[in-house]
Structures are given as C-alpha cells and as structure tokens.
Coordinates of C-alpha atoms in Angstrom, one line a residue:
X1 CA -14.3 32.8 3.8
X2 CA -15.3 29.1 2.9
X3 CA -11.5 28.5 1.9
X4 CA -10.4 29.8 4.7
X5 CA -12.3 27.4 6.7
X6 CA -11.0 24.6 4.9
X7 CA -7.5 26.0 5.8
X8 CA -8.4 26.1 9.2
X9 CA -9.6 22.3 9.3
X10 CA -6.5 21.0 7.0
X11 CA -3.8 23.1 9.4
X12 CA -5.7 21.6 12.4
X13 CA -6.3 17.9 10.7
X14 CA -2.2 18.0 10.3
X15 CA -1.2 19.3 13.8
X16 CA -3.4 17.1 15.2
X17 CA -2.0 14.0 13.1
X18 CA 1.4 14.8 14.6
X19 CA 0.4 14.7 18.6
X20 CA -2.0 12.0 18.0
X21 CA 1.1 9.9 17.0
X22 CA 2.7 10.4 19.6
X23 CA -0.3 9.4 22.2
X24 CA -1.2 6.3 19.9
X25 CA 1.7 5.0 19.9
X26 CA 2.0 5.1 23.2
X27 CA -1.2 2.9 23.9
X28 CA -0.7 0.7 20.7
X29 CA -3.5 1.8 18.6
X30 CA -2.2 2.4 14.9
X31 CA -2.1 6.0 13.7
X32 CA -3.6 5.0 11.0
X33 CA -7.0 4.2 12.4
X34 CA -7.3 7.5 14.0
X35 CA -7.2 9.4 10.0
X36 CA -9.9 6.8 9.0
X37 CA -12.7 8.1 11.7
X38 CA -11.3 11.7 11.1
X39 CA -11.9 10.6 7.6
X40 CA -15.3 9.2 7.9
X41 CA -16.5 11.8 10.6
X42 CA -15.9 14.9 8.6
X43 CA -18.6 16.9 7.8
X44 CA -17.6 17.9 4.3
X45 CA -18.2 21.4 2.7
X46 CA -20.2 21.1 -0.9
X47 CA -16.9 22.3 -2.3
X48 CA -15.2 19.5 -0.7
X49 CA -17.7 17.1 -1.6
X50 CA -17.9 17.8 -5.1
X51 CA -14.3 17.5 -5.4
X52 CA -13.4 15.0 -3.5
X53 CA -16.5 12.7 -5.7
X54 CA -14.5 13.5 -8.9
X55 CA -13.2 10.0 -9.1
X56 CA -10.2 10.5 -11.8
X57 CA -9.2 13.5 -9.6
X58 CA -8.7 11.4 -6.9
X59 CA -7.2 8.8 -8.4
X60 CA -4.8 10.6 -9.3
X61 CA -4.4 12.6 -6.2
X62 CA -4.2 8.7 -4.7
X63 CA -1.6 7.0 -7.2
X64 CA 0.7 10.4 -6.2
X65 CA 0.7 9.8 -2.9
X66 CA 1.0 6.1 -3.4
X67 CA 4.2 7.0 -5.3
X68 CA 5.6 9.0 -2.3
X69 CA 4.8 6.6 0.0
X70 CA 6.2 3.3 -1.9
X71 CA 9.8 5.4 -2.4
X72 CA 10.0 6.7 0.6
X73 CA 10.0 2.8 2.1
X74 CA 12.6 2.0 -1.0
X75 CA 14.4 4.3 0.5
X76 CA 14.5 3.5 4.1
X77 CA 14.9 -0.3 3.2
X78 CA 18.7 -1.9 3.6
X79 CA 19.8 -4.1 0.5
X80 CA 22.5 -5.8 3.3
X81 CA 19.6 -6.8 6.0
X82 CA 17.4 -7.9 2.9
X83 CA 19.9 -10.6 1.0
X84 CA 19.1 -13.6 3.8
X85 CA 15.2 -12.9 2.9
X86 CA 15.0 -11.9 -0.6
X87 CA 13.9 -15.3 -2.0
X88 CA 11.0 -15.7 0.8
X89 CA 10.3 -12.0 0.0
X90 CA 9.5 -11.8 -3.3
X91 CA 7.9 -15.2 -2.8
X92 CA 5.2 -13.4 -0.8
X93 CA 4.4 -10.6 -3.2
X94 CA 4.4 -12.6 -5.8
X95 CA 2.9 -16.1 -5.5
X96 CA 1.1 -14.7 -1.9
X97 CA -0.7 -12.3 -3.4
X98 CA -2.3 -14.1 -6.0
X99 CA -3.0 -16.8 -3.8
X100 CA -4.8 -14.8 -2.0
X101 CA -6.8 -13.1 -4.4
X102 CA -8.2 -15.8 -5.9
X103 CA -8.9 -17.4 -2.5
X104 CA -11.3 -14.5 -1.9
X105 CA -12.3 -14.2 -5.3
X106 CA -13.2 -17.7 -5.6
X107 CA -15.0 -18.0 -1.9
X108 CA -16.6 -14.7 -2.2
X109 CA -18.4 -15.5 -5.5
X110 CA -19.6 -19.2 -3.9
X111 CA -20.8 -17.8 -0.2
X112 CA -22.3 -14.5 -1.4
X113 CA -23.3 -15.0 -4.6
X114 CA -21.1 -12.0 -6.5
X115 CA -19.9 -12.0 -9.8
X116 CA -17.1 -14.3 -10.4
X117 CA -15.1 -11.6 -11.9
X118 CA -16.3 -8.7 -9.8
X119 CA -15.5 -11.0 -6.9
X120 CA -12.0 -11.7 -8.4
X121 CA -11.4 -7.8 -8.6
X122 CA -12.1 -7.6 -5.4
X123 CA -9.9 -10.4 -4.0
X124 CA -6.9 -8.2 -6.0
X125 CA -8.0 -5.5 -4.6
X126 CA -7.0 -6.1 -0.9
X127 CA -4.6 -9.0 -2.0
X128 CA -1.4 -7.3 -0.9
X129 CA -0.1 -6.2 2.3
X130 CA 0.6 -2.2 2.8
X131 CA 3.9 -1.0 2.9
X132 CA 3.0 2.6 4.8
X133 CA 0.8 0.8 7.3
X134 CA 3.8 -2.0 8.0
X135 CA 6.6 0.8 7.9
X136 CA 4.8 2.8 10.3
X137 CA 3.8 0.2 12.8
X138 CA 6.9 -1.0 13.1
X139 CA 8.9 2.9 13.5
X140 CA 5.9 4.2 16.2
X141 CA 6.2 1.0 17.6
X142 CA 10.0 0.5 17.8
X143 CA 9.6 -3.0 17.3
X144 CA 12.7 -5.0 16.2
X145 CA 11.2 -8.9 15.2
X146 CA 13.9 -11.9 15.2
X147 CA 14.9 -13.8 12.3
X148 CA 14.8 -11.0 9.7
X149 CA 10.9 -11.0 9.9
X150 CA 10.7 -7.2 9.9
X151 CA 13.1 -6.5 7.1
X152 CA 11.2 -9.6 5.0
X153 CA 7.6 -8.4 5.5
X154 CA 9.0 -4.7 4.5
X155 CA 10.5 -6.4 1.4
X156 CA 6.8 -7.9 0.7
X157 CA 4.9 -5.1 1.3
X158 CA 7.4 -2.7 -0.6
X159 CA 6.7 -5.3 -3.6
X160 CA 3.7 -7.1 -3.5
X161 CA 1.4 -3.8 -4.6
X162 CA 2.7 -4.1 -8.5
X163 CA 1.8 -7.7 -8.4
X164 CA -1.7 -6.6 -7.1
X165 CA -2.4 -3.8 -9.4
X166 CA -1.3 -5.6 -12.8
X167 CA -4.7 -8.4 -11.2
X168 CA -6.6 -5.3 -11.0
X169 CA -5.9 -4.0 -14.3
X170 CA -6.3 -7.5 -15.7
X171 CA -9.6 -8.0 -14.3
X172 CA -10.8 -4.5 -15.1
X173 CA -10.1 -5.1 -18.7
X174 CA -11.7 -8.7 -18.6
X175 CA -14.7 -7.2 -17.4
X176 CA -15.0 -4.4 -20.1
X177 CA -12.9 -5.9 -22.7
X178 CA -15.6 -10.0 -22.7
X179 CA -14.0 -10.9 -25.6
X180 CA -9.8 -10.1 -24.6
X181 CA -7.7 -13.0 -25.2
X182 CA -6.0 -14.5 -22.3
X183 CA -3.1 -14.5 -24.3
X184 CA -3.0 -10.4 -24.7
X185 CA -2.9 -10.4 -20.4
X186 CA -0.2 -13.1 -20.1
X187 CA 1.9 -10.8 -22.9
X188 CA 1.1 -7.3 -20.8
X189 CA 1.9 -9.2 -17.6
X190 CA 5.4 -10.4 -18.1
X191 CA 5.6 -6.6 -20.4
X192 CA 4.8 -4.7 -17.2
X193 CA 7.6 -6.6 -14.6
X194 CA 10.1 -6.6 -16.9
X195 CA 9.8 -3.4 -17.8
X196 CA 9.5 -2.0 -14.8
X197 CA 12.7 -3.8 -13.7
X198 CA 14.2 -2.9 -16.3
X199 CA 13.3 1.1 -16.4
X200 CA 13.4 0.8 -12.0
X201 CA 16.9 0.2 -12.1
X202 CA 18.8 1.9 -14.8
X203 CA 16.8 4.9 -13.4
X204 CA 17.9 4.4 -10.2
X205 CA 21.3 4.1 -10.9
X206 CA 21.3 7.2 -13.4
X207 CA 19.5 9.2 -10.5
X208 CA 21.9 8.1 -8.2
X209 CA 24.6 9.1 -9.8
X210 CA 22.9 12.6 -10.7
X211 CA 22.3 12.6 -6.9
X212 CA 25.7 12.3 -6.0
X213 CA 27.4 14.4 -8.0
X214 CA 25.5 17.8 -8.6
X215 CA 26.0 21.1 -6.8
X216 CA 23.2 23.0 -6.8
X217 CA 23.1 26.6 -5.3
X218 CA 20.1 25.9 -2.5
X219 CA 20.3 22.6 -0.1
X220 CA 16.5 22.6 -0.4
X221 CA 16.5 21.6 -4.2
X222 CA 17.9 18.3 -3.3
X223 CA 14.6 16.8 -1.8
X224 CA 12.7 18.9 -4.8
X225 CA 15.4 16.2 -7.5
X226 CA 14.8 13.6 -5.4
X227 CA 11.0 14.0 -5.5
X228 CA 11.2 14.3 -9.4
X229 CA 12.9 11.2 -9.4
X230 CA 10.3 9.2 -8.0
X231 CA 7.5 11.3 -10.1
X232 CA 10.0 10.5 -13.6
X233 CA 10.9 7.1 -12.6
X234 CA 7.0 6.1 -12.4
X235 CA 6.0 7.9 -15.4
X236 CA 8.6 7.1 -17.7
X237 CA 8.0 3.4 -16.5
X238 CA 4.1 3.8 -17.5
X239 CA 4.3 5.6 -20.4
X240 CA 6.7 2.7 -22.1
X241 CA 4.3 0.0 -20.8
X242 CA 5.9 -1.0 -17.3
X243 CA 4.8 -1.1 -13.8
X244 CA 5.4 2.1 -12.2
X245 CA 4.7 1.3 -8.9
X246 CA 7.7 -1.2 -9.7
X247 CA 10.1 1.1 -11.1
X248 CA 9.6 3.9 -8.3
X249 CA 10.6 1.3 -5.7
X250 CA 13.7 -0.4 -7.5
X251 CA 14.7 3.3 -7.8
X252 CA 13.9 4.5 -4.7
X253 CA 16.0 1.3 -3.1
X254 CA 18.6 1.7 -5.4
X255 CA 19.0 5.6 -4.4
X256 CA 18.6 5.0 -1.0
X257 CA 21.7 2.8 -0.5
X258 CA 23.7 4.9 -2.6
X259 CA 26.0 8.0 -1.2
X260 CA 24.0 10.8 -2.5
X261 CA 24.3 14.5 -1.0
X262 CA 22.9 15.9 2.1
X263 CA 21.7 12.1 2.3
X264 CA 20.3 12.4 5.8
X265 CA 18.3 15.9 5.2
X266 CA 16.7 14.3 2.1
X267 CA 15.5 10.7 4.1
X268 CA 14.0 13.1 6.5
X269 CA 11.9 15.3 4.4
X270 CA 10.7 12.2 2.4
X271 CA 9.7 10.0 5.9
X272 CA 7.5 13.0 6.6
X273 CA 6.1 13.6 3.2
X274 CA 5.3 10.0 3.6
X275 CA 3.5 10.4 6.6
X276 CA 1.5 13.8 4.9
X277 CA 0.6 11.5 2.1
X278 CA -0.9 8.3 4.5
X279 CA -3.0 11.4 6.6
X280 CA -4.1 12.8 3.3
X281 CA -5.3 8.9 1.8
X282 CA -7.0 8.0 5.1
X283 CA -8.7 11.3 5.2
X284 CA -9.5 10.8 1.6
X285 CA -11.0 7.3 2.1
X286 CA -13.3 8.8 4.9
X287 CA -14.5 12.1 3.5
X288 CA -15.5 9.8 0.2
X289 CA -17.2 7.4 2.1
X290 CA -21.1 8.1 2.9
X291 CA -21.5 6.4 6.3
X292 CA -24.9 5.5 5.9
X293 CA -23.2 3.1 3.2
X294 CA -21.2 1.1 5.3
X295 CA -24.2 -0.9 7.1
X296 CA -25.8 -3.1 4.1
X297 CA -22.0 -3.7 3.7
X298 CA -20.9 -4.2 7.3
X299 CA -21.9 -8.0 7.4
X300 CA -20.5 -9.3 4.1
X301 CA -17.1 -7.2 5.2
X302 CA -16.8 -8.8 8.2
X303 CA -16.9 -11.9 6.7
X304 CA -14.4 -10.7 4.2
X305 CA -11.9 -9.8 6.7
X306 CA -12.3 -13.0 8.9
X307 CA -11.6 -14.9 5.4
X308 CA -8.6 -12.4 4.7
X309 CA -7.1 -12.8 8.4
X310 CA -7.6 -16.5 9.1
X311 CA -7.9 -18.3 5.6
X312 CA -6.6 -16.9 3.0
X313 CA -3.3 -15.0 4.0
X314 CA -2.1 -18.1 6.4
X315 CA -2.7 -20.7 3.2
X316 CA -0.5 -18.3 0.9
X317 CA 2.1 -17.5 3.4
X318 CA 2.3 -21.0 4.4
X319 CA 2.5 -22.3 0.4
X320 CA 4.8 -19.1 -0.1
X321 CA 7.2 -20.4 2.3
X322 CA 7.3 -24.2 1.5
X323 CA 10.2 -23.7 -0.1
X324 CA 11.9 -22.0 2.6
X325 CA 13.4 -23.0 5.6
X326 CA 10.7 -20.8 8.0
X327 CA 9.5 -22.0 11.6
X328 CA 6.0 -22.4 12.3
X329 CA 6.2 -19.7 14.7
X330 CA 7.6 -17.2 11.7
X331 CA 5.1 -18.6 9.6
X332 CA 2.2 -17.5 12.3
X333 CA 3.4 -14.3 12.7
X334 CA 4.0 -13.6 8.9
X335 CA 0.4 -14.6 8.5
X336 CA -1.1 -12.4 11.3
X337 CA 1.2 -9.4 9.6
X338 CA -0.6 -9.2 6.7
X339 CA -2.2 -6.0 7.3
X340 CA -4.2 -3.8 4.8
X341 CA -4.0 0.0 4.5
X342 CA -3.0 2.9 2.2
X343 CA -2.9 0.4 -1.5
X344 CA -6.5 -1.0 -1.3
X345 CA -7.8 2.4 -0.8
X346 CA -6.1 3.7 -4.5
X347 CA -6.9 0.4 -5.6
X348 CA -10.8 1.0 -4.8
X349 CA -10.8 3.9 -6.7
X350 CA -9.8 2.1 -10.4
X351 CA -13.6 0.2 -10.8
X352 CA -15.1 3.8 -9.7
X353 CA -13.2 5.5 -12.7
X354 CA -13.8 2.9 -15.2
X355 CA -17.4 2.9 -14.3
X356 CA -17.5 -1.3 -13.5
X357 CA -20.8 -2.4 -11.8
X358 CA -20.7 -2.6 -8.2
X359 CA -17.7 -0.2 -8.0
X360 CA -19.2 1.6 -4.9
X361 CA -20.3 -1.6 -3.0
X362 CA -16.3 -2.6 -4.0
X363 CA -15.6 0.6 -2.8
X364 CA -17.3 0.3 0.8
X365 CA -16.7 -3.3 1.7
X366 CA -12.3 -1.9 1.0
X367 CA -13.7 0.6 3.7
X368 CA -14.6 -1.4 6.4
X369 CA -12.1 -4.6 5.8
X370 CA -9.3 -1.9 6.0
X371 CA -10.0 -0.6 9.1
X372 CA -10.7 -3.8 10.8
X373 CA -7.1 -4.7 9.5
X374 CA -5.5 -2.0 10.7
X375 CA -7.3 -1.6 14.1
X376 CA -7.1 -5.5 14.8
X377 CA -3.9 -6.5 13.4
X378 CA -2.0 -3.5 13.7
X379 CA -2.7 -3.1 16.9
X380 CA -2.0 -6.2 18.2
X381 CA 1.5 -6.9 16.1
X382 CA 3.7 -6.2 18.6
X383 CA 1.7 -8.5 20.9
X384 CA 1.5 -11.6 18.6
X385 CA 5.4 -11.1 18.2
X386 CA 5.1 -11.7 21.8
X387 CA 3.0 -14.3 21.8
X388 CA 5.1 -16.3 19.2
X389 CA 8.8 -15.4 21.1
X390 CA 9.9 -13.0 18.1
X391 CA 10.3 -9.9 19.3
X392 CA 13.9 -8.6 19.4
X393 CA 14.5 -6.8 22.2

C-alpha cells in the first residue's frame, strides 16, 4: 500500500510538472522554481526519507541525471551558430568560473568568518552557470537574444560544469588530503581536460558513426544506443582519469550535428528525459532539505547570492571578455544570465559523501542561493534582454 502511495505522488508530481509548464511559462516564472517548493513541501514517507538521506545513493542518482541533462543540451547545440562565440565561450567556463569561485571563496571566508578552504569549496560549488536551467528558460520562453548571446551562454553553461567540478574535487582532496602537493592537482587538472577531450571526441565520432549506420529491428532501441552512449562516454572518460562531464558533452555535440537515424524521434525522447531528470533533481534537492534548516542559513545566503549576482559574476564576465570585442550592453546581460540550478545541487552532494565539516550548512546555503537564482534571474531574463535592447524578435 505505502508503494503504491508513492506511485500515486510520483505519477501526479510528473503530470503536474507538464501543465505547470505550460502556465509558468506563460506568466514568466521559471519551471524550475515550482519543483523546488514541490521539493521542499513534501511530506516525505520514512521510506523515502531514509532513502533519499543515503548520500552516495543520491549522488549517484544526481551525477545520472546530470549526465542526461548535459547531453541532451550537447545535442540540441548548433556547431554553425557556435563558431562566431567559441573563443568568448569557453573564455567564460573557463577563466569565469574560477574567477568566480575564488571571489566568493575569498570574500566569504573575510565577511563570515568560514574556513578558507571550506569557503573556497563553496565558491566552486555554485561557480558555474546551469546548462538545464539556461536551456529551459530560453525554450519555455521562446526567447531569441541578438548578437549570438543565447547560443554563447548555452556554449558556457554546456562547459563551464567540468571546470567547476575538477575545483570541487581539488578542494575536497585539499581538505582531507593537508599534506597533497600542489603539484599532484596541477598534474590531475590538465590529466582530466585533456582526457576528456580526448576520450569526448573520438567517442563521439565512433558513436556517431555507429548511430548512422546500424539497422536495428525496433525504432525504440535507437534512443536506448543513444542513451548508452552518453552513460559509456562518461564512464569510460572517468574510469581512464578524464572529465566525464566533459566527454559526455563533446560527444553529445559531436552526435548531435551528425546524420544519425530517426534523428528527430531520438532529440525528442532525450529533450524530455531531460526535463524528467531536472523534475527529479529539484524534487530531490527539496525532499533532502529539512526546512527548519534553511533559517540560521537564510541570512548568510542572501548575502551569498547578492555577492554571486552583483560582484562576482559581472567582474568575471567583464575580465572574461576583455579580450573580446563585446558591448557593454552584452556584457550586462551576460552578467545578469548567470543563473544557478540543476549543477550546484549534485555538486552539494560531494562534501556530504566524503563526510567534510560543514557539508550540510554547504548543503543548505546551495538551497537557498539556487532558488533565489532561479526565481530572480530566471524570471526576469527575458525582461533585462529588454531592458538592454537584445532581444531578437
């Protein structure tokens, strides 16, 4: 009877993440916003609750759905509109991100007295922009920004989450490895990008070709090989030492603008498993989250996200783009898009498993800087591309 119940709610949780799409989107309100109160409303069975607080479980329940997620937007993403934007792009993950980190990290640690390193861990932890939160504002939106500014802040958000989790891995083991030579990080650092370059696109490429070519008997085994792919193409990229999150995007991008079979069918069934997987994190977030929690963390996180929003990601989008011929205007708007989401949520999870202290203050002050991202950013994207004269109509 209890599972049936639990049926009951998940059949009714997902039906009712379909409609309420369709009347958010209307009124501007990110999707997204509505799963994090379902999340943190839900009276949770014991069953759920003792499941749910099994913290390797749901990491890995997480990193799975982060894998969907991060291929399905390699996938939908256009090499073509993103060669004018590449170098600004990657510029963003990349130098952006750790900007940013360390910005927090290093304010955090001198206005509320944290840990340096726990304060740097946390500044990784919401360093980088979220590719399903920006890929599904801009779809339920139907917003169209000038200047390539929609198909740049996809590329950034599609790549800035392996730049982010090799700073949380690093900073993990710096806090329970004291004694780790610098030295061993830098080696594991430029070890996990170019491997998971490396292992991203010869992957892709063999996939697509496999993906081109083979007959098989059922049309509804071609999302199942595609689906494999992304599993494989993370794994594989792991297991050898690389960045999986990496790898599963080169591959994903490198499928997705190649002519594989029933092509269309496939980039349907992986938008929505997409969408299953951002219910199912939001949800997640919530139902681990004990409410009562969230106020002695309320007032740093504020602070946090106020430092996030109008310090720290203007300063590394405007020393990200120095180099580049960007406007003021794209600059402002770049800045204001740097919204938070599905990553810093599976991010949360890795000082939980590996047991570092504060983990669950970590955990809540994620919580509440996410959903003030995605409630007051998301929201008011399409306006601020308004504001600034970018929207494409």
């Amino acid at each position: 009877m209890e599972h049936n119940l639990i049926f009951l709610a998940i059949g009714l949780l997902l039906i009712g993440s379909v409609f309420l799409s369709r009347f958010t989107s209307k009124i501007g309100i990110p999707t997204l916003v509505v799963f994090l109160i379902i999340g943190i409303s839900l009276d949770t069975s014991n069953l759920i609750s003792s499941t749910v607080h099994n913290y390797e479980l749901v990491q890995t329940i997480s990193i799975f759905a982060l894998i969907m997620i991060m291929f399905s937007g390699g996938l939908d993403t256009e090499v073509k509109l993103m060669k004018p934007i590449v170098k600004p792009g990657l510029s963003l993950s990349t130098v952006g991100v750790v900007i940013t980190a360390f910005i927090i990290g290093i304010v955090v640690h001198l206005m509320l007295g944290l840990d340096l390193m726990l304060s740097l861990l946390l500044g990784s932890i919401i360093s980088s922009t979220d590719a399903a939160a920006v890929f599904s504002i801009f779809k339920t939106q139907n917003m169209k920004i000038k200047n390539n500014l929609d198909s740049m802040l996809e590329l950034e958000s599609g790549t800035n989450d392996p730049m982010a989790y090799i700073l949380v891995i690093s900073f993990i083991e710096l806090i329970t490895v004291p004694n780790l030579a610098i030295s061993t990080l830098v080696i594991h650092f430029i070890q996990s990008l170019v491997l998971g370059t490396i292992f991203g696109f010869v992957l892709g490429k063999f996939f697509a070709k496999i993906l081109a070519k083979i007959h098989l008997a059922v049309d509804g085994l071609y999302p199942v090989l595609l689906l494999s792919t992304a599993i494989l193409s993370f794994s594989v990229s792991e297991f050898v030492g690389g960045n999986g999150f990496l790898a599963v995007y080169l591959a994903a991008l490198i499928i997705g603008n190649s002519n594989i079979k029933n092509k269309e069918s496939q980039m349907s069934f992986f938008e929505g498993f997409a969408w299953l997987m951002q219910v199912a994190l939001f949800i997640l977030l919530g139902v681990f989250t004990t409410p009562s929690e969230l106020f002695s963390v309320f007032i740093p996180a504020v602070f946090i996200s106020i430092l996030i929003i109008f310090v720290a990601r203007p300063i590394a989008v405007l020393i990200s783009l120095a180099p580049f011929n960007v406007d003021v205007n794209s600059k402002a708007f770049v800045s204001w898009a740097g919204i938070k989401g599905a990553v810093p949520i599976v991010f949360a999870f890795y000082p939980l498993v590996y047991q570092i202290p504060g983990a669950n203050l970590m955990f809540n002050i994620v919580l509440v800087t996410t959903c003030i991202s995605v409630l007051l950013q998301g929201s008011t994207l399409k306006f601020m591309a308004k504001r600034f004269n970018l929207l494409d109509d």
